[in-house]
PDB file of C-alpha atoms in Angstrom:
ATOM      1  CA  UNK H   1      16.931 -53.704  76.029  1.00  0.00           C
ATOM      2  CA  UNK H   2      14.051 -54.874  78.183  1.00  0.00           C
ATOM      3  CA  UNK H   3      12.171 -57.661  76.400  1.00  0.00           C
ATOM      4  CA  UNK H   4       9.003 -57.207  78.435  1.00  0.00           C
ATOM      5  CA  UNK H   5       8.775 -53.475  77.652  1.00  0.00           C
ATOM      6  CA  UNK H   6       7.262 -52.218  74.398  1.00  0.00           C
ATOM      7  CA  UNK H   7       7.499 -48.657  73.126  1.00  0.00           C
ATOM      8  CA  UNK H   8       4.190 -47.989  71.387  1.00  0.00           C
ATOM      9  CA  UNK H   9       4.115 -45.158  68.860  1.00  0.00           C
ATOM     10  CA  UNK H  10       1.825 -46.182  65.971  1.00  0.00           C
ATOM     11  CA  UNK H  11       0.313 -44.157  63.168  1.00  0.00           C
ATOM     12  CA  UNK H  12      -3.331 -43.553  64.080  1.00  0.00           C
ATOM     13  CA  UNK H  13      -4.595 -42.749  60.593  1.00  0.00           C
ATOM     14  CA  UNK H  14      -3.862 -42.606  56.883  1.00  0.00           C
ATOM     15  CA  UNK H  15      -4.406 -39.323  55.048  1.00  0.00           C
ATOM     16  CA  UNK H  16      -6.294 -39.677  51.763  1.00  0.00           C
ATOM     17  CA  UNK H  17      -6.419 -36.172  50.347  1.00  0.00           C
ATOM     18  CA  UNK H  18      -8.273 -34.062  52.906  1.00  0.00           C
ATOM     19  CA  UNK H  19      -9.725 -37.183  54.551  1.00  0.00           C
ATOM     20  CA  UNK H  20      -8.150 -39.031  57.471  1.00  0.00           C
ATOM     21  CA  UNK H  21      -8.918 -42.744  57.726  1.00  0.00           C
ATOM     22  CA  UNK H  22      -8.557 -43.566  61.420  1.00  0.00           C
ATOM     23  CA  UNK H  23      -7.586 -47.135  62.243  1.00  0.00           C
ATOM     24  CA  UNK H  24      -9.927 -46.994  65.240  1.00  0.00           C
ATOM     25  CA  UNK H  25     -12.827 -46.430  62.851  1.00  0.00           C
ATOM     26  CA  UNK H  26     -11.541 -49.310  60.720  1.00  0.00           C
ATOM     27  CA  UNK H  27     -11.699 -51.604  63.763  1.00  0.00           C
ATOM     28  CA  UNK H  28     -15.387 -50.722  64.226  1.00  0.00           C
ATOM     29  CA  UNK H  29     -16.037 -51.404  60.539  1.00  0.00           C
ATOM     30  CA  UNK H  30     -14.301 -54.789  60.800  1.00  0.00           C
ATOM     31  CA  UNK H  31     -16.373 -55.585  63.903  1.00  0.00           C
ATOM     32  CA  UNK H  32     -19.652 -54.856  62.122  1.00  0.00           C
ATOM     33  CA  UNK H  33     -18.693 -56.746  58.943  1.00  0.00           C
ATOM     34  CA  UNK H  34     -17.653 -59.871  60.859  1.00  0.00           C
ATOM     35  CA  UNK H  35     -20.775 -59.559  62.978  1.00  0.00           C
ATOM     36  CA  UNK H  36     -22.918 -59.431  59.857  1.00  0.00           C
ATOM     37  CA  UNK H  37     -21.478 -62.679  58.495  1.00  0.00           C
ATOM     38  CA  UNK H  38     -21.792 -64.459  61.835  1.00  0.00           C
ATOM     39  CA  UNK H  39     -25.442 -63.411  62.093  1.00  0.00           C
ATOM     40  CA  UNK H  40     -25.977 -64.446  58.474  1.00  0.00           C
ATOM     41  CA  UNK H  41     -24.924 -67.966  59.420  1.00  0.00           C
ATOM     42  CA  UNK H  42     -27.127 -67.900  62.535  1.00  0.00           C
ATOM     43  CA  UNK H  43     -30.139 -66.575  60.608  1.00  0.00           C
ATOM     44  CA  UNK H  44     -29.712 -69.275  57.973  1.00  0.00           C
ATOM     45  CA  UNK H  45     -29.684 -71.866  60.753  1.00  0.00           C
ATOM     46  CA  UNK H  46     -32.840 -70.308  62.232  1.00  0.00           C
ATOM     47  CA  UNK H  47     -34.583 -70.068  58.833  1.00  0.00           C
ATOM     48  CA  UNK H  48     -34.824 -66.271  59.012  1.00  0.00           C
ATOM     49  CA  UNK H  49     -34.919 -64.193  55.832  1.00  0.00           C
ATOM     50  CA  UNK H  50     -32.148 -62.081  54.310  1.00  0.00           C
ATOM     51  CA  UNK H  51     -34.482 -59.084  54.495  1.00  0.00           C
ATOM     52  CA  UNK H  52     -34.740 -59.376  58.274  1.00  0.00           C
ATOM     53  CA  UNK H  53     -30.940 -59.741  58.424  1.00  0.00           C
ATOM     54  CA  UNK H  54     -30.440 -56.512  56.459  1.00  0.00           C
ATOM     55  CA  UNK H  55     -32.771 -54.687  58.861  1.00  0.00           C
ATOM     56  CA  UNK H  56     -30.897 -56.169  61.823  1.00  0.00           C
ATOM     57  CA  UNK H  57     -27.632 -54.731  60.529  1.00  0.00           C
ATOM     58  CA  UNK H  58     -29.106 -51.236  60.258  1.00  0.00           C
ATOM     59  CA  UNK H  59     -30.753 -51.342  63.687  1.00  0.00           C
ATOM     60  CA  UNK H  60     -27.648 -52.724  65.386  1.00  0.00           C
ATOM     61  CA  UNK H  61     -25.220 -50.223  63.833  1.00  0.00           C
ATOM     62  CA  UNK H  62     -27.406 -47.231  64.718  1.00  0.00           C
ATOM     63  CA  UNK H  63     -28.280 -48.518  68.189  1.00  0.00           C
ATOM     64  CA  UNK H  64     -24.768 -49.535  69.231  1.00  0.00           C
ATOM     65  CA  UNK H  65     -22.989 -46.469  67.826  1.00  0.00           C
ATOM     66  CA  UNK H  66     -25.523 -43.963  69.160  1.00  0.00           C
ATOM     67  CA  UNK H  67     -25.676 -45.706  72.530  1.00  0.00           C
ATOM     68  CA  UNK H  68     -21.881 -45.880  72.787  1.00  0.00           C
ATOM     69  CA  UNK H  69     -21.508 -42.193  72.000  1.00  0.00           C
ATOM     70  CA  UNK H  70     -24.253 -40.998  74.330  1.00  0.00           C
ATOM     71  CA  UNK H  71     -22.978 -43.333  77.038  1.00  0.00           C
ATOM     72  CA  UNK H  72     -19.519 -41.785  76.862  1.00  0.00           C
ATOM     73  CA  UNK H  73     -20.912 -38.264  77.012  1.00  0.00           C
ATOM     74  CA  UNK H  74     -23.297 -38.971  79.894  1.00  0.00           C
ATOM     75  CA  UNK H  75     -20.913 -41.055  82.003  1.00  0.00           C
ATOM     76  CA  UNK H  76     -17.518 -39.494  81.227  1.00  0.00           C
ATOM     77  CA  UNK H  77     -17.677 -36.209  79.265  1.00  0.00           C
ATOM     78  CA  UNK H  78     -20.917 -34.401  80.062  1.00  0.00           C
ATOM     79  CA  UNK H  79     -19.307 -31.014  79.394  1.00  0.00           C
ATOM     80  CA  UNK H  80     -19.674 -31.651  75.644  1.00  0.00           C
ATOM     81  CA  UNK H  81     -23.413 -31.032  75.973  1.00  0.00           C
ATOM     82  CA  UNK H  82     -22.765 -27.337  76.601  1.00  0.00           C
ATOM     83  CA  UNK H  83     -19.292 -26.849  75.101  1.00  0.00           C
ATOM     84  CA  UNK H  84     -19.439 -28.713  71.770  1.00  0.00           C
ATOM     85  CA  UNK H  85     -22.917 -30.200  71.346  1.00  0.00           C
ATOM     86  CA  UNK H  86     -22.788 -31.205  67.656  1.00  0.00           C
ATOM     87  CA  UNK H  87     -19.542 -33.160  68.191  1.00  0.00           C
ATOM     88  CA  UNK H  88     -21.628 -35.630  70.205  1.00  0.00           C
ATOM     89  CA  UNK H  89     -23.358 -36.910  67.073  1.00  0.00           C
ATOM     90  CA  UNK H  90     -20.890 -36.084  64.290  1.00  0.00           C
ATOM     91  CA  UNK H  91     -17.298 -37.306  63.718  1.00  0.00           C
ATOM     92  CA  UNK H  92     -16.061 -33.703  63.933  1.00  0.00           C
ATOM     93  CA  UNK H  93     -14.799 -31.366  66.620  1.00  0.00           C
ATOM     94  CA  UNK H  94     -16.239 -27.848  66.294  1.00  0.00           C
ATOM     95  CA  UNK H  95     -14.797 -26.114  69.351  1.00  0.00           C
ATOM     96  CA  UNK H  96     -11.743 -24.103  68.333  1.00  0.00           C
ATOM     97  CA  UNK H  97     -12.262 -24.824  64.636  1.00  0.00           C
ATOM     98  CA  UNK H  98     -13.725 -27.676  62.616  1.00  0.00           C
ATOM     99  CA  UNK H  99     -11.615 -30.837  62.720  1.00  0.00           C
ATOM    100  CA  UNK H 100     -12.438 -34.376  61.557  1.00  0.00           C
ATOM    101  CA  UNK H 101     -11.887 -36.705  64.513  1.00  0.00           C
ATOM    102  CA  UNK H 102     -13.524 -39.939  63.370  1.00  0.00           C
ATOM    103  CA  UNK H 103     -15.455 -42.054  65.853  1.00  0.00           C
ATOM    104  CA  UNK H 104     -13.962 -41.317  69.249  1.00  0.00           C
ATOM    105  CA  UNK H 105     -15.303 -41.308  72.790  1.00  0.00           C
ATOM    106  CA  UNK H 106     -17.465 -44.436  72.809  1.00  0.00           C
ATOM    107  CA  UNK H 107     -18.527 -46.220  76.011  1.00  0.00           C
ATOM    108  CA  UNK H 108     -19.214 -49.957  76.107  1.00  0.00           C
ATOM    109  CA  UNK H 109     -21.908 -49.575  78.773  1.00  0.00           C
ATOM    110  CA  UNK H 110     -23.766 -47.130  76.549  1.00  0.00           C
ATOM    111  CA  UNK H 111     -23.306 -49.474  73.592  1.00  0.00           C
ATOM    112  CA  UNK H 112     -24.919 -52.299  75.588  1.00  0.00           C
ATOM    113  CA  UNK H 113     -27.913 -50.152  76.496  1.00  0.00           C
ATOM    114  CA  UNK H 114     -28.208 -48.932  72.905  1.00  0.00           C
ATOM    115  CA  UNK H 115     -28.043 -52.519  71.644  1.00  0.00           C
ATOM    116  CA  UNK H 116     -30.854 -53.647  73.944  1.00  0.00           C
ATOM    117  CA  UNK H 117     -33.103 -50.729  72.956  1.00  0.00           C
ATOM    118  CA  UNK H 118     -32.429 -51.149  69.241  1.00  0.00           C
ATOM    119  CA  UNK H 119     -33.097 -54.911  69.441  1.00  0.00           C
ATOM    120  CA  UNK H 120     -36.389 -54.197  71.182  1.00  0.00           C
ATOM    121  CA  UNK H 121     -37.409 -51.874  68.343  1.00  0.00           C
ATOM    122  CA  UNK H 122     -36.112 -54.284  65.704  1.00  0.00           C
ATOM    123  CA  UNK H 123     -38.060 -57.182  67.170  1.00  0.00           C
ATOM    124  CA  UNK H 124     -41.224 -55.103  67.428  1.00  0.00           C
ATOM    125  CA  UNK H 125     -41.045 -53.699  63.909  1.00  0.00           C
ATOM    126  CA  UNK H 126     -39.385 -56.512  61.938  1.00  0.00           C
ATOM    127  CA  UNK H 127     -38.657 -59.839  63.631  1.00  0.00           C
ATOM    128  CA  UNK H 128     -41.751 -60.293  65.805  1.00  0.00           C
ATOM    129  CA  UNK H 129     -40.360 -63.103  67.967  1.00  0.00           C
ATOM    130  CA  UNK H 130     -39.188 -62.066  71.448  1.00  0.00           C
ATOM    131  CA  UNK H 131     -36.548 -59.533  72.443  1.00  0.00           C
ATOM    132  CA  UNK H 132     -34.556 -62.203  74.274  1.00  0.00           C
ATOM    133  CA  UNK H 133     -34.550 -64.434  71.187  1.00  0.00           C
ATOM    134  CA  UNK H 134     -32.614 -61.865  69.209  1.00  0.00           C
ATOM    135  CA  UNK H 135     -30.469 -60.792  72.186  1.00  0.00           C
ATOM    136  CA  UNK H 136     -29.412 -64.411  72.746  1.00  0.00           C
ATOM    137  CA  UNK H 137     -28.058 -64.465  69.207  1.00  0.00           C
ATOM    138  CA  UNK H 138     -26.752 -60.954  68.656  1.00  0.00           C
ATOM    139  CA  UNK H 139     -24.397 -61.218  71.643  1.00  0.00           C
ATOM    140  CA  UNK H 140     -22.313 -63.832  69.793  1.00  0.00           C
ATOM    141  CA  UNK H 141     -20.964 -61.388  67.159  1.00  0.00           C
ATOM    142  CA  UNK H 142     -21.019 -58.491  69.642  1.00  0.00           C
ATOM    143  CA  UNK H 143     -18.506 -60.321  71.841  1.00  0.00           C
ATOM    144  CA  UNK H 144     -16.166 -60.716  68.873  1.00  0.00           C
ATOM    145  CA  UNK H 145     -16.683 -57.085  67.903  1.00  0.00           C
ATOM    146  CA  UNK H 146     -15.574 -56.015  71.380  1.00  0.00           C
ATOM    147  CA  UNK H 147     -12.165 -57.566  70.667  1.00  0.00           C
ATOM    148  CA  UNK H 148     -11.568 -55.263  67.697  1.00  0.00           C
ATOM    149  CA  UNK H 149     -12.877 -52.186  69.512  1.00  0.00           C
ATOM    150  CA  UNK H 150     -10.315 -52.688  72.281  1.00  0.00           C
ATOM    151  CA  UNK H 151      -7.559 -53.187  69.702  1.00  0.00           C
ATOM    152  CA  UNK H 152      -8.668 -49.868  68.243  1.00  0.00           C
ATOM    153  CA  UNK H 153      -8.356 -48.282  71.686  1.00  0.00           C
ATOM    154  CA  UNK H 154      -4.805 -49.650  71.899  1.00  0.00           C
ATOM    155  CA  UNK H 155      -3.930 -48.159  68.502  1.00  0.00           C
ATOM    156  CA  UNK H 156      -5.273 -44.812  69.724  1.00  0.00           C
ATOM    157  CA  UNK H 157      -3.317 -45.028  73.006  1.00  0.00           C
ATOM    158  CA  UNK H 158      -6.555 -44.476  74.924  1.00  0.00           C
ATOM    159  CA  UNK H 159      -8.227 -46.184  77.888  1.00  0.00           C
ATOM    160  CA  UNK H 160      -4.709 -46.819  79.149  1.00  0.00           C
ATOM    161  CA  UNK H 161      -3.637 -48.830  82.168  1.00  0.00           C
ATOM    162  CA  UNK H 162      -1.866 -47.679  85.304  1.00  0.00           C
ATOM    163  CA  UNK H 163       1.923 -47.566  85.593  1.00  0.00           C
ATOM    164  CA  UNK H 164       3.332 -51.034  86.237  1.00  0.00           C
ATOM    165  CA  UNK H 165       6.219 -49.727  88.381  1.00  0.00           C
ATOM    166  CA  UNK H 166       8.375 -52.417  86.765  1.00  0.00           C
ATOM    167  CA  UNK H 167      10.097 -53.196  83.472  1.00  0.00           C
ATOM    168  CA  UNK H 168       6.941 -54.890  82.196  1.00  0.00           C
ATOM    169  CA  UNK H 169       4.393 -52.968  80.151  1.00  0.00           C
ATOM    170  CA  UNK H 170       3.860 -50.610  77.255  1.00  0.00           C
ATOM    171  CA  UNK H 171       5.316 -47.113  76.952  1.00  0.00           C
ATOM    172  CA  UNK H 172       2.749 -44.960  75.159  1.00  0.00           C
ATOM    173  CA  UNK H 173       5.088 -42.614  73.304  1.00  0.00           C
ATOM    174  CA  UNK H 174       2.281 -40.561  71.774  1.00  0.00           C
ATOM    175  CA  UNK H 175       1.317 -39.475  75.273  1.00  0.00           C
ATOM    176  CA  UNK H 176       4.857 -38.225  75.850  1.00  0.00           C
ATOM    177  CA  UNK H 177       5.579 -40.924  78.421  1.00  0.00           C
ATOM    178  CA  UNK H 178       8.706 -42.864  79.316  1.00  0.00           C
ATOM    179  CA  UNK H 179       7.362 -45.307  81.918  1.00  0.00           C
ATOM    180  CA  UNK H 180       5.541 -48.562  81.061  1.00  0.00           C
ATOM    181  CA  UNK H 181       1.842 -48.990  81.741  1.00  0.00           C
ATOM    182  CA  UNK H 182      -0.442 -52.008  81.784  1.00  0.00           C
ATOM    183  CA  UNK H 183      -1.819 -52.608  78.257  1.00  0.00           C
ATOM    184  CA  UNK H 184      -5.333 -52.764  79.707  1.00  0.00           C
ATOM    185  CA  UNK H 185      -6.896 -52.599  76.249  1.00  0.00           C
ATOM    186  CA  UNK H 186      -5.083 -55.783  75.210  1.00  0.00           C
ATOM    187  CA  UNK H 187      -5.998 -57.522  78.465  1.00  0.00           C
ATOM    188  CA  UNK H 188      -9.659 -56.924  77.650  1.00  0.00           C
ATOM    189  CA  UNK H 189      -9.300 -57.838  73.967  1.00  0.00           C
ATOM    190  CA  UNK H 190      -7.616 -61.143  74.863  1.00  0.00           C
ATOM    191  CA  UNK H 191     -10.295 -62.046  77.413  1.00  0.00           C
ATOM    192  CA  UNK H 192     -13.136 -61.099  75.059  1.00  0.00           C
ATOM    193  CA  UNK H 193     -11.891 -63.722  72.597  1.00  0.00           C
ATOM    194  CA  UNK H 194     -12.841 -66.351  75.178  1.00  0.00           C
ATOM    195  CA  UNK H 195     -16.224 -64.702  75.760  1.00  0.00           C
ATOM    196  CA  UNK H 196     -16.908 -65.050  72.044  1.00  0.00           C
ATOM    197  CA  UNK H 197     -15.713 -68.680  71.990  1.00  0.00           C
ATOM    198  CA  UNK H 198     -17.882 -69.548  74.996  1.00  0.00           C
ATOM    199  CA  UNK H 199     -20.997 -68.016  73.423  1.00  0.00           C
ATOM    200  CA  UNK H 200     -20.216 -69.589  70.066  1.00  0.00           C
ATOM    201  CA  UNK H 201     -19.841 -73.006  71.731  1.00  0.00           C
ATOM    202  CA  UNK H 202     -23.039 -72.759  73.777  1.00  0.00           C
ATOM    203  CA  UNK H 203     -25.043 -71.652  70.743  1.00  0.00           C
ATOM    204  CA  UNK H 204     -23.815 -74.273  68.260  1.00  0.00           C
ATOM    205  CA  UNK H 205     -22.857 -77.223  70.474  1.00  0.00           C
ATOM    206  CA  UNK H 206     -25.483 -77.209  73.247  1.00  0.00           C
ATOM    207  CA  UNK H 207     -29.215 -76.685  73.664  1.00  0.00           C
ATOM    208  CA  UNK H 208     -28.729 -73.517  75.719  1.00  0.00           C
ATOM    209  CA  UNK H 209     -29.868 -71.421  72.763  1.00  0.00           C
ATOM    210  CA  UNK H 210     -33.329 -72.841  73.454  1.00  0.00           C
ATOM    211  CA  UNK H 211     -33.223 -71.577  77.050  1.00  0.00           C
ATOM    212  CA  UNK H 212     -34.453 -68.045  76.466  1.00  0.00           C
ATOM    213  CA  UNK H 213     -32.217 -65.453  78.053  1.00  0.00           C
ATOM    214  CA  UNK H 214     -29.327 -67.787  78.936  1.00  0.00           C
ATOM    215  CA  UNK H 215     -26.842 -66.692  76.262  1.00  0.00           C
ATOM    216  CA  UNK H 216     -27.683 -63.027  76.813  1.00  0.00           C
ATOM    217  CA  UNK H 217     -27.156 -63.494  80.540  1.00  0.00           C
ATOM    218  CA  UNK H 218     -23.892 -65.379  80.005  1.00  0.00           C
ATOM    219  CA  UNK H 219     -22.649 -62.551  77.816  1.00  0.00           C
ATOM    220  CA  UNK H 220     -23.444 -59.942  80.467  1.00  0.00           C
ATOM    221  CA  UNK H 221     -21.793 -61.935  83.248  1.00  0.00           C
ATOM    222  CA  UNK H 222     -18.609 -62.820  81.374  1.00  0.00           C
ATOM    223  CA  UNK H 223     -17.981 -59.528  79.612  1.00  0.00           C
ATOM    224  CA  UNK H 224     -18.656 -57.247  82.551  1.00  0.00           C
ATOM    225  CA  UNK H 225     -16.868 -59.435  85.053  1.00  0.00           C
ATOM    226  CA  UNK H 226     -13.803 -59.080  82.857  1.00  0.00           C
ATOM    227  CA  UNK H 227     -14.385 -55.359  82.600  1.00  0.00           C
ATOM    228  CA  UNK H 228     -14.793 -55.096  86.382  1.00  0.00           C
ATOM    229  CA  UNK H 229     -11.438 -56.720  87.156  1.00  0.00           C
ATOM    230  CA  UNK H 230      -9.450 -55.061  84.356  1.00  0.00           C
ATOM    231  CA  UNK H 231     -10.571 -51.707  85.786  1.00  0.00           C
ATOM    232  CA  UNK H 232      -8.245 -52.321  88.749  1.00  0.00           C
ATOM    233  CA  UNK H 233      -5.234 -51.833  86.455  1.00  0.00           C
ATOM    234  CA  UNK H 234      -6.822 -49.132  84.298  1.00  0.00           C
ATOM    235  CA  UNK H 235      -6.582 -45.381  84.729  1.00  0.00           C
ATOM    236  CA  UNK H 236      -9.941 -43.930  85.754  1.00  0.00           C
ATOM    237  CA  UNK H 237     -11.685 -42.337  82.768  1.00  0.00           C
ATOM    238  CA  UNK H 238     -13.502 -39.969  85.099  1.00  0.00           C
ATOM    239  CA  UNK H 239     -10.740 -38.277  87.171  1.00  0.00           C
ATOM    240  CA  UNK H 240     -13.306 -36.749  89.535  1.00  0.00           C
ATOM    241  CA  UNK H 241     -14.187 -40.261  90.760  1.00  0.00           C
ATOM    242  CA  UNK H 242     -10.674 -41.705  90.716  1.00  0.00           C
ATOM    243  CA  UNK H 243     -10.450 -41.830  94.520  1.00  0.00           C
ATOM    244  CA  UNK H 244     -13.637 -43.864  94.947  1.00  0.00           C
ATOM    245  CA  UNK H 245     -13.329 -47.444  96.157  1.00  0.00           C
ATOM    246  CA  UNK H 246     -14.762 -48.528  92.801  1.00  0.00           C
ATOM    247  CA  UNK H 247     -14.470 -46.396  89.668  1.00  0.00           C
ATOM    248  CA  UNK H 248     -17.262 -45.475  87.265  1.00  0.00           C
ATOM    249  CA  UNK H 249     -16.631 -48.430  84.963  1.00  0.00           C
ATOM    250  CA  UNK H 250     -16.871 -50.884  87.849  1.00  0.00           C
ATOM    251  CA  UNK H 251     -20.001 -49.327  89.322  1.00  0.00           C
ATOM    252  CA  UNK H 252     -21.681 -49.482  85.922  1.00  0.00           C
ATOM    253  CA  UNK H 253     -20.603 -53.106  85.431  1.00  0.00           C
ATOM    254  CA  UNK H 254     -22.218 -54.467  88.595  1.00  0.00           C
ATOM    255  CA  UNK H 255     -25.860 -54.022  87.452  1.00  0.00           C
ATOM    256  CA  UNK H 256     -25.094 -55.763  84.151  1.00  0.00           C
ATOM    257  CA  UNK H 257     -23.559 -58.732  86.001  1.00  0.00           C
ATOM    258  CA  UNK H 258     -26.585 -59.000  88.308  1.00  0.00           C
ATOM    259  CA  UNK H 259     -28.988 -58.821  85.357  1.00  0.00           C
ATOM    260  CA  UNK H 260     -26.963 -61.492  83.578  1.00  0.00           C
ATOM    261  CA  UNK H 261     -27.146 -63.865  86.556  1.00  0.00           C
ATOM    262  CA  UNK H 262     -30.891 -63.306  86.709  1.00  0.00           C
ATOM    263  CA  UNK H 263     -31.387 -64.325  83.076  1.00  0.00           C
ATOM    264  CA  UNK H 264     -29.078 -67.332  83.427  1.00  0.00           C
ATOM    265  CA  UNK H 265     -30.520 -68.852  86.597  1.00  0.00           C
ATOM    266  CA  UNK H 266     -33.805 -67.186  87.612  1.00  0.00           C
ATOM    267  CA  UNK H 267     -35.705 -65.983  84.562  1.00  0.00           C
ATOM    268  CA  UNK H 268     -38.556 -68.152  83.318  1.00  0.00           C
ATOM    269  CA  UNK H 269     -40.191 -67.101  80.039  1.00  0.00           C
ATOM    270  CA  UNK H 270     -43.944 -66.682  80.018  1.00  0.00           C
ATOM    271  CA  UNK H 271     -45.682 -69.491  78.235  1.00  0.00           C
ATOM    272  CA  UNK H 272     -47.316 -68.215  75.091  1.00  0.00           C
ATOM    273  CA  UNK H 273     -50.775 -69.435  74.221  1.00  0.00           C
TER     274      UNK H 273
END
């Protein structure tokens, strides 16, 4: 028995009649519920109304989920546009027969873009502060949500790591494998806990929340720096670009890191009359 080697063969879903409850979907639900209660505490601290909080929840769910799905399709699985178009927006697979799949194929880079766009619309229609004000606060629960999303990926045996070529690692039995791989999903989940703690600390224990754009920038730098380095032990999600010096995930992470540094150290908000 090798203590450092784990054989991973979990149940991905529970069947309730004709319905399959996927644990990956449950992880997203947990992420949004926890995020709601964290933002409820933040909004109370900022003297914002419950009505604006309810609207925030709707905008964030739609923006993040739609952005994550479109991001995956555009960056990693563009063939769905012509081969199975309606599966892009619905939790079903239609090619080869209708099958309920739950929420699968979601890209974090797309989720980030979707979050930014939805927060822009939310601020314009509901909040009427500044986009960076809400982004500085929404990233706190988003960082925690990322932990549960990666745990969901681990349950699904997806976004797997490379072979460790040693006794250390996880054997993903559902993929029909016998050799251990890096549990890249758990590496990310573990690191994202510290991203959340850092943002939580800077918001509640320092005055950085008053420096517009700082927390948003810190989130971008920390999260996508982690993503950049974990990609070195992760199997490329786009096989056609696997031989590049940097894979798709790393190339997409660099702009986010640069933008984050800009908001942390360069950006100066315009003074409002």
